[in-house]
Short mmCIF file of C-alpha atoms in Angstrom, two decimals:
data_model
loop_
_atom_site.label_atom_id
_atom_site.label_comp_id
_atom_site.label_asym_id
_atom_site.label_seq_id
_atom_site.Cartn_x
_atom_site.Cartn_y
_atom_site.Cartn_z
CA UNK A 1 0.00 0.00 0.00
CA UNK A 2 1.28 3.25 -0.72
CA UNK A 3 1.54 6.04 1.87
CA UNK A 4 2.98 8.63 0.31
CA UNK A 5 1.61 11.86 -0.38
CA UNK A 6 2.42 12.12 -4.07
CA UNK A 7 -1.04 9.79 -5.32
CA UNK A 8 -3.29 8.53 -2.25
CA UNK A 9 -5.73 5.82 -4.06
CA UNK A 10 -9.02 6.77 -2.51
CA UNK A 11 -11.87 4.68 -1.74
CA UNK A 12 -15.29 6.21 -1.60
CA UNK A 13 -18.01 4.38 0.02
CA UNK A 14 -21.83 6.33 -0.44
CA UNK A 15 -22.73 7.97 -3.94
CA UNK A 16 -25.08 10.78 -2.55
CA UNK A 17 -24.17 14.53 -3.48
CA UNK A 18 -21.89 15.43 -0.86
CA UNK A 19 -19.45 12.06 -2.69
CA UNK A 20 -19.91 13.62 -5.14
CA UNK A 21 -18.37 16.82 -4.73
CA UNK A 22 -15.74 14.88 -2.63
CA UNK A 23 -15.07 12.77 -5.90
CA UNK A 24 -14.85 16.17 -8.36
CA UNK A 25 -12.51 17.64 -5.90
CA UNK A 26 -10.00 15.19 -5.52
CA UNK A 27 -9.86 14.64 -9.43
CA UNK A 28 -8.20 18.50 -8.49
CA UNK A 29 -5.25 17.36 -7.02
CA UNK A 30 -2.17 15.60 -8.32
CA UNK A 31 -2.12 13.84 -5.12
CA UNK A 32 -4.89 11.78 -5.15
CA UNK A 33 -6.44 9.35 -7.00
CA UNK A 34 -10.23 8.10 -6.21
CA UNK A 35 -9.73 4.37 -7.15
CA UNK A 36 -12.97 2.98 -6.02
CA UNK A 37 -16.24 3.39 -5.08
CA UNK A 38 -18.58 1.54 -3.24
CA UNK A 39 -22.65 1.54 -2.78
CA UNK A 40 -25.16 -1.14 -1.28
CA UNK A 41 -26.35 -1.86 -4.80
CA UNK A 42 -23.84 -2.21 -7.30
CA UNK A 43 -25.30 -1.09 -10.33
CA UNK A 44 -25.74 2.44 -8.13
CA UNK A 45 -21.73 1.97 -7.76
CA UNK A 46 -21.25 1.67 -11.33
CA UNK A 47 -23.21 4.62 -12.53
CA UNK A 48 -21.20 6.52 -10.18
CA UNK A 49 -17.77 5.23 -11.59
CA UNK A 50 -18.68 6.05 -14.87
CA UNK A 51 -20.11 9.63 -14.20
CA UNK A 52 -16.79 10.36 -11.99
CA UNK A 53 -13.84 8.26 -13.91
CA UNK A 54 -13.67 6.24 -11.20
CA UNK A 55 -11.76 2.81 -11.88
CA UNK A 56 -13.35 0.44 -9.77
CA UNK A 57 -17.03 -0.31 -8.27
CA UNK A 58 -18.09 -2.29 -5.51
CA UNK A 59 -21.58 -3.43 -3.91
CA UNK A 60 -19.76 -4.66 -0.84
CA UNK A 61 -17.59 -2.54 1.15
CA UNK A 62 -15.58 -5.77 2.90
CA UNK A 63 -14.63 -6.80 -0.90
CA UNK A 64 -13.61 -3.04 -1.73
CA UNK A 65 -11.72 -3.01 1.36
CA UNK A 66 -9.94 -6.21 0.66
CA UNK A 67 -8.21 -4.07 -2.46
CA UNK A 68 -4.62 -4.15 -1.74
CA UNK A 69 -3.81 -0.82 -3.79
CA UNK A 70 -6.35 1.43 -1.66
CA UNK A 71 -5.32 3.72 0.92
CA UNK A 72 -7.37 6.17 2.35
CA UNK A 73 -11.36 5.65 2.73
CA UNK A 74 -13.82 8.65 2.59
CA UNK A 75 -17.16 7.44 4.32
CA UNK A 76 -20.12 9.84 3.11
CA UNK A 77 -22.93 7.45 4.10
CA UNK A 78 -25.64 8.00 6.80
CA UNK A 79 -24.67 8.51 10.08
CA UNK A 80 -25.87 5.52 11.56
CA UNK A 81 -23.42 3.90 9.67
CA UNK A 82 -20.17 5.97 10.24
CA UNK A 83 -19.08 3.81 13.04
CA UNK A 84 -19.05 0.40 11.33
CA UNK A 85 -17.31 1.14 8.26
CA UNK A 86 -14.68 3.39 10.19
CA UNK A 87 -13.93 0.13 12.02
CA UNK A 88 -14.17 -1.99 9.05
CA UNK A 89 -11.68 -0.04 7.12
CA UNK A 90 -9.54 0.55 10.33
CA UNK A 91 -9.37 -3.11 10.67
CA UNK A 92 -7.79 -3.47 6.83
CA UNK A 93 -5.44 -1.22 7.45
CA UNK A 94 -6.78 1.73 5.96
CA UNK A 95 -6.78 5.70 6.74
CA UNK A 96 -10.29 7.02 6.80
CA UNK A 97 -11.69 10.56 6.48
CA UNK A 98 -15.41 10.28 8.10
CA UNK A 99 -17.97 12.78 6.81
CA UNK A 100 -19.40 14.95 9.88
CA UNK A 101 -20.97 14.01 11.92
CA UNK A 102 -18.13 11.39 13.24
CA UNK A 103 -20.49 9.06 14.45
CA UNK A 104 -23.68 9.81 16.39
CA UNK A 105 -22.67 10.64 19.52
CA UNK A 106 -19.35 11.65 21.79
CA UNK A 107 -19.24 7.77 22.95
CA UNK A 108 -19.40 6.66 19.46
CA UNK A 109 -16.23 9.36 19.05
CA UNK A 110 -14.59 8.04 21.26
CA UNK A 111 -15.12 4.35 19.98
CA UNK A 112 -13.12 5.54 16.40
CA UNK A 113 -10.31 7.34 18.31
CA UNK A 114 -9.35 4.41 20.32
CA UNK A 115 -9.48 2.25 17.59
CA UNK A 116 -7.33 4.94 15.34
CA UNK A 117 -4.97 5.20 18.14
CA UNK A 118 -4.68 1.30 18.21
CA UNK A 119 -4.18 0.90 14.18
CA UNK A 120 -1.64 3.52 13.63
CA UNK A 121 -3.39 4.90 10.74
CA UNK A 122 -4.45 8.55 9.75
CA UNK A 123 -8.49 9.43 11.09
CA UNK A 124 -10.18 12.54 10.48
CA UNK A 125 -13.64 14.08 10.74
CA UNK A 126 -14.09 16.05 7.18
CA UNK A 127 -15.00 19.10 9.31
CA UNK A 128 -13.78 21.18 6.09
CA UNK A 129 -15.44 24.65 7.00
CA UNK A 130 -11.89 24.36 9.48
CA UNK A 131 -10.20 24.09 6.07
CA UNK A 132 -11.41 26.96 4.30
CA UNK A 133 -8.84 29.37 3.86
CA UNK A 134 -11.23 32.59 4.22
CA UNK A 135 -12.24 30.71 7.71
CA UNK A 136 -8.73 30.19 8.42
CA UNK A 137 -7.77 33.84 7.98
CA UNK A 138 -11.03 34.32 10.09
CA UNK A 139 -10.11 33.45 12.91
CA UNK A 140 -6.92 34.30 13.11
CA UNK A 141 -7.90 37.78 13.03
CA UNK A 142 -10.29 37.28 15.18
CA UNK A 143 -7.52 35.66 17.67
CA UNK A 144 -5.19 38.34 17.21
CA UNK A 145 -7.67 40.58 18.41
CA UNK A 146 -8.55 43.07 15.77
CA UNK A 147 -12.09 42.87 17.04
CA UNK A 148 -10.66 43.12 20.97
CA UNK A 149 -11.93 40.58 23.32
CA UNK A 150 -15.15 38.61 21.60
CA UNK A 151 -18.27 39.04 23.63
CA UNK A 152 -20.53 37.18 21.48
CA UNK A 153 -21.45 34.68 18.16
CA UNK A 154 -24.26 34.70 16.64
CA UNK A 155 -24.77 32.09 13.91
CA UNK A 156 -27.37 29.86 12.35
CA UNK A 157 -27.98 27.33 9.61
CA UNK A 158 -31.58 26.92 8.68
CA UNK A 159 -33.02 25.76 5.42
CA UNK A 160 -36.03 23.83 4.13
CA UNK A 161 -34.44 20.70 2.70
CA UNK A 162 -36.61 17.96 3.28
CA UNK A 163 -40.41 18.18 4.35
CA UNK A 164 -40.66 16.30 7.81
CA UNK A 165 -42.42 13.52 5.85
CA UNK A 166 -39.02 13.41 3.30
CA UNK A 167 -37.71 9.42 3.62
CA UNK A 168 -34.70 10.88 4.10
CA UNK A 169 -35.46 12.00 7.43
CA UNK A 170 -35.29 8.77 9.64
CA UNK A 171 -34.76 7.64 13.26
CA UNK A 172 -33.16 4.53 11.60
CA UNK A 173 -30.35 6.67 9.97
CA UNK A 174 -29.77 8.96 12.73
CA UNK A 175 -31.38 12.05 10.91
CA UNK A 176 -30.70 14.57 13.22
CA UNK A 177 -30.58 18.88 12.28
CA UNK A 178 -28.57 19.15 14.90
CA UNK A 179 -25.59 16.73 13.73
CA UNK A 180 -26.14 17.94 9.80
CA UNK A 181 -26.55 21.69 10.25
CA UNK A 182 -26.03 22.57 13.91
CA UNK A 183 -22.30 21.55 14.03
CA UNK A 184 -21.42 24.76 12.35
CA UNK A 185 -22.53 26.99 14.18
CA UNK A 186 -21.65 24.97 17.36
CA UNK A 187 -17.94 24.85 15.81
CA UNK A 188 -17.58 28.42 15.31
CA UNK A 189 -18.46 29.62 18.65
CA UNK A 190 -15.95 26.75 20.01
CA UNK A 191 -13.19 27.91 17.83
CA UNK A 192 -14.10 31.51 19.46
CA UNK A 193 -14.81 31.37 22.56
CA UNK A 194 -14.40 27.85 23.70
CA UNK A 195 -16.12 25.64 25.61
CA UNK A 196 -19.36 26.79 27.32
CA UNK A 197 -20.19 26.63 31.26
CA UNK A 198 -23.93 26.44 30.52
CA UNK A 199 -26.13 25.69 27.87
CA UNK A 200 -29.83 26.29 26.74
CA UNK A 201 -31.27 24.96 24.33
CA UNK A 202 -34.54 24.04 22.90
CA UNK A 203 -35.37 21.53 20.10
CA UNK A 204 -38.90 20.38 17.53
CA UNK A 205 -38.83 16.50 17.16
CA UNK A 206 -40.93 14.53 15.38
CA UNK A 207 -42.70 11.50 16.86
CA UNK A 208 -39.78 9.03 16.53
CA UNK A 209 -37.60 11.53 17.71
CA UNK A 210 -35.67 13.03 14.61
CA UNK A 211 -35.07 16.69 15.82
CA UNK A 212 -35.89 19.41 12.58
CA UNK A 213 -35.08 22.31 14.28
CA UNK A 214 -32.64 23.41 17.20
CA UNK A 215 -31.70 26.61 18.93
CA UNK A 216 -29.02 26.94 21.34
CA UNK A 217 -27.35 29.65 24.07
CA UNK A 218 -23.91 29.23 25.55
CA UNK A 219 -23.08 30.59 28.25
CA UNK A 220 -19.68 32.09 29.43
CA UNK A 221 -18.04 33.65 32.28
CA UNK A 222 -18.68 37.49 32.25
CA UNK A 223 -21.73 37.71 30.48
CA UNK A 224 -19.90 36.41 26.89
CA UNK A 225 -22.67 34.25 25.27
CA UNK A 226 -23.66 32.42 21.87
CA UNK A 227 -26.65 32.18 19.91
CA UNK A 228 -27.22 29.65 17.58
CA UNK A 229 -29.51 28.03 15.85
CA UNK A 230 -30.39 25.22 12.86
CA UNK A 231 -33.46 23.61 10.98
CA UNK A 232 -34.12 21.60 8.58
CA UNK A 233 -37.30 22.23 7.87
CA UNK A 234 -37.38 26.28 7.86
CA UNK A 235 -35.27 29.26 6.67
CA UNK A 236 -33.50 30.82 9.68
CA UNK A 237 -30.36 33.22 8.36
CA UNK A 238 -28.09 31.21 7.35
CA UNK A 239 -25.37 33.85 7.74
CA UNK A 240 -22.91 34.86 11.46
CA UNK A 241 -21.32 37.01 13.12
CA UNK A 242 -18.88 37.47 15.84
CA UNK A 243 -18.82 40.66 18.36
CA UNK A 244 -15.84 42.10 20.49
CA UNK A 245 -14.80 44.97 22.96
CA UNK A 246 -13.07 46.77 19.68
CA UNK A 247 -15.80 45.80 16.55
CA UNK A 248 -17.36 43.09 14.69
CA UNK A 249 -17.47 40.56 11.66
CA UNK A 250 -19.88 39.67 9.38
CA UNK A 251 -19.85 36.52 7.98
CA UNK A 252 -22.54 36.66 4.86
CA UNK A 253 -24.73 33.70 4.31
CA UNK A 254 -23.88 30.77 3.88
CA UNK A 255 -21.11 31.19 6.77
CA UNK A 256 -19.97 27.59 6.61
CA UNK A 257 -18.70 28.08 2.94
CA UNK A 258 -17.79 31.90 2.70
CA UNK A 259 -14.73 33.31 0.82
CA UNK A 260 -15.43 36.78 2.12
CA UNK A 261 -16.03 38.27 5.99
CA UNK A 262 -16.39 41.75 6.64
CA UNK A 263 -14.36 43.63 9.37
CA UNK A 264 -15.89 46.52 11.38
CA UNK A 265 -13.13 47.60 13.88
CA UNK A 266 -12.24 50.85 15.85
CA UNK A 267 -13.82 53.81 16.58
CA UNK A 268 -17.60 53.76 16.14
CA UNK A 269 -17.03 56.40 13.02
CA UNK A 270 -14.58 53.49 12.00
CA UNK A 271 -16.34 50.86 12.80
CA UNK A 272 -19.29 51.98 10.39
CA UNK A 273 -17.82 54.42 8.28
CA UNK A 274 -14.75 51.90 6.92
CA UNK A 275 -14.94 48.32 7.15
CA UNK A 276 -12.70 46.33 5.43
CA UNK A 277 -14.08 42.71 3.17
CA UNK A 278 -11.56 39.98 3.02
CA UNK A 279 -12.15 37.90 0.11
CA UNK A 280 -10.67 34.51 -0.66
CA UNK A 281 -10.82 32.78 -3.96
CA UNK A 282 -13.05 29.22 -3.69
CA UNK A 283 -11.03 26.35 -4.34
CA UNK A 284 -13.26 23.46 -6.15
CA UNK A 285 -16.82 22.62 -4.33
CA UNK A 286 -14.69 23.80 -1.16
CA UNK A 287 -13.25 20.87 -0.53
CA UNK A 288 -9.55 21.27 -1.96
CA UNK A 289 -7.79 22.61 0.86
CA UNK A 290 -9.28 19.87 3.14
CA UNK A 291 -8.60 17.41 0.84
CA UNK A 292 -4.74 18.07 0.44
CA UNK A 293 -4.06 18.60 4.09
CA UNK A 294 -5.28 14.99 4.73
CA UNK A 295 -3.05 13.93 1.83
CA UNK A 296 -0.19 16.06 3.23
CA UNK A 297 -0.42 14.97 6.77
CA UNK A 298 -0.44 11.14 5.96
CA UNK A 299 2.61 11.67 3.72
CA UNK A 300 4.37 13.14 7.13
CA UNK A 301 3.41 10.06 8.81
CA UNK A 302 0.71 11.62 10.61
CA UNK A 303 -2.08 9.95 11.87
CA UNK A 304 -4.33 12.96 13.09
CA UNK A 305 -4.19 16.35 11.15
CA UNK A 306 -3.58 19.68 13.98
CA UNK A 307 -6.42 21.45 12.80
CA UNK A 308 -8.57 18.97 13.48
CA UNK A 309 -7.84 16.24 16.01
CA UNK A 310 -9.88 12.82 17.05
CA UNK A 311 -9.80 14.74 20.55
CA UNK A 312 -11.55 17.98 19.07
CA UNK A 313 -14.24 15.97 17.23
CA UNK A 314 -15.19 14.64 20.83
CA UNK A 315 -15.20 17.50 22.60
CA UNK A 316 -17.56 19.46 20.16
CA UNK A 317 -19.57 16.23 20.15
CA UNK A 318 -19.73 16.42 23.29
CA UNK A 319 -20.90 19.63 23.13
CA UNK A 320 -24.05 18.76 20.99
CA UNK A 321 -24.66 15.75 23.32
CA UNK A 322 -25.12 18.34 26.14
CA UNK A 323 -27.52 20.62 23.31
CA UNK A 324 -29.53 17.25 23.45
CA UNK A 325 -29.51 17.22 27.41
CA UNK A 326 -30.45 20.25 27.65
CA UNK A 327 -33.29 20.46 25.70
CA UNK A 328 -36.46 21.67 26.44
CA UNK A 329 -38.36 19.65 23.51
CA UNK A 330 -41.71 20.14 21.47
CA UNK A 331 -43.43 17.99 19.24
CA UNK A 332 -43.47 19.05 15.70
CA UNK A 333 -47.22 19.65 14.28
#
């Protein structure tokens, strides 16, 4: 199996949209290959491979991972089925890169990092909004302090997808707005102002207890806080922002995939009269500079990447575990 850096054979088991876009966007880089793909029902697998150039198609992801010149694994099926097939490919010797959610809960997060730690090999949650290099440059500003001490987030992620009687909405799946669309904003207000000390939160849930909307408020020492919020179901703002002592930035909709944030810093005449837009240029569906940091950190021998750790993708899952917890629930109509 080859490890280095310079062509990663990729494996890619689901064939929904967001494989897709992972597919088009490794094609990008001359350090990855996607060998395979693999789908429940084969003929689905084989459409794929022909609409993407892909070489090889499974219907059985223990025979793809049996295929000695694969590397590196990128799961993008339901989340109910992270878990298993992070295992699976763990097991024959493979890296993986999970789609977010990790798994379904901070136990189950726990569950792939010990079994990462005991294969040796690279494991990642594709949390690629911490990728992005217009987040990147984000929040290092925001770090630096060119907005003084932040005070407050504000961010949400709400848009009708599915109807609630959609089939793609399902207990059995582990359908959840929360996990989907509420790990964004939840991210961004870790990245900024760390973990909470409370939480409240309130959540809709349908009968068998798939949540379609989900509003949060964190709670921080000296009155800092964060507002967030995410459906499924509904339109709420899909854009953020993040306030300080010294200004503000605007983050236009949608946040989670912005090449642009706007700065408003300094006096108030300042702060109005001259903000400043950074602008980044998109690289592919967004994907890119995720993409080649996982290819670049396996080729160091790396077997977590330091923007995103196994140990961060448990605490912000634990994090949404406590959202859950905390919930003050009603029944959708």
């Amino acid at each position: 199996m080859t490890t280095s850096a310079m062509r990663l054979a990729w494996g890619v088991v689901g064939t929904g949209d967001i494989s897709r876009s992972i597919s088009s966007d490794l094609a990008r880089l001359d350090t990855a290959r996607v060998l395979a793909v693999c789908s429940r029902d084969v003929a689905t697998a084989e459409a794929f491979a022909a609409e993407q150039g892909v070489e090889r198609a499974y219907g059985d992801i223990d025979e793809m991972l049996l295929d000695d010149e694969l590397d590196i694994v990128y799961i993008g099926t339901p989340h109910a089925t992270h878990v298993p097939i992070a295992l699976a490919a763990l097991r024959a010797g493979k890296h993986v890169l999970i789609e977010k959610p990790i798994g379904v809960s901070a136990d189950e997060a726990r569950v792939i990092a010990e079994a990462a730690r005991r294969s040796g090999r690279f494991v990642m949650e594709a949390m690629w909004m911490k990728f992005a290099p217009a987040y990147r440059e984000l929040i290092g500003r925001v770090r630096s302090g060119t907005i003084g001490q932040v005070r407050s987030v504000r961010a949400s992620f709400g848009l009708p997808f599915h109807s609630p009687e959609s089939t793609r909405l399902s207990a059995e799946r582990a359908s959840s707005t929360l996990l989907d669309q509420g790990v964004y904003p939840v991210t961004l207000a870790l990245d900024v102002l760390g973990m909470p000390l409370g939480i409240r939160a309130e959540q809709t849930l349908r009968d068998d207890g798939v949540d379609l909307t989900s509003r949060a408020t964190f709670e921080y020492a000296d009155g800092r806080f964060a507002d967030l919020a995410a459906s499924m179901v509904e339109y709420i703002d899909p854009s953020a922002s993040i306030s300080g002592s010294d200004g503000w930035v605007e983050i236009p909709a949608p946040f989670w995939v912005t090449t642009r944030f706007t700065t408003h810093a300094g006096g108030i005449a300042d702060a109005f009269g001259s903000p400043t837009t950074t602008a980044l240029e998109a690289q592919g569906n967004g994907y890119v500079p995720m993409l080649r940091a996982v290819g670049e950190a396996i080729g160091r021998g790396f077997s977590e990447h330091p923007l995103n750790t196994l140990a961060a993708s448990i605490q912000t899952f634990s994090v949404l575990d406590r959202i859950r917890s905390a919930a003050r629930t009603t029944r959708a109509t």
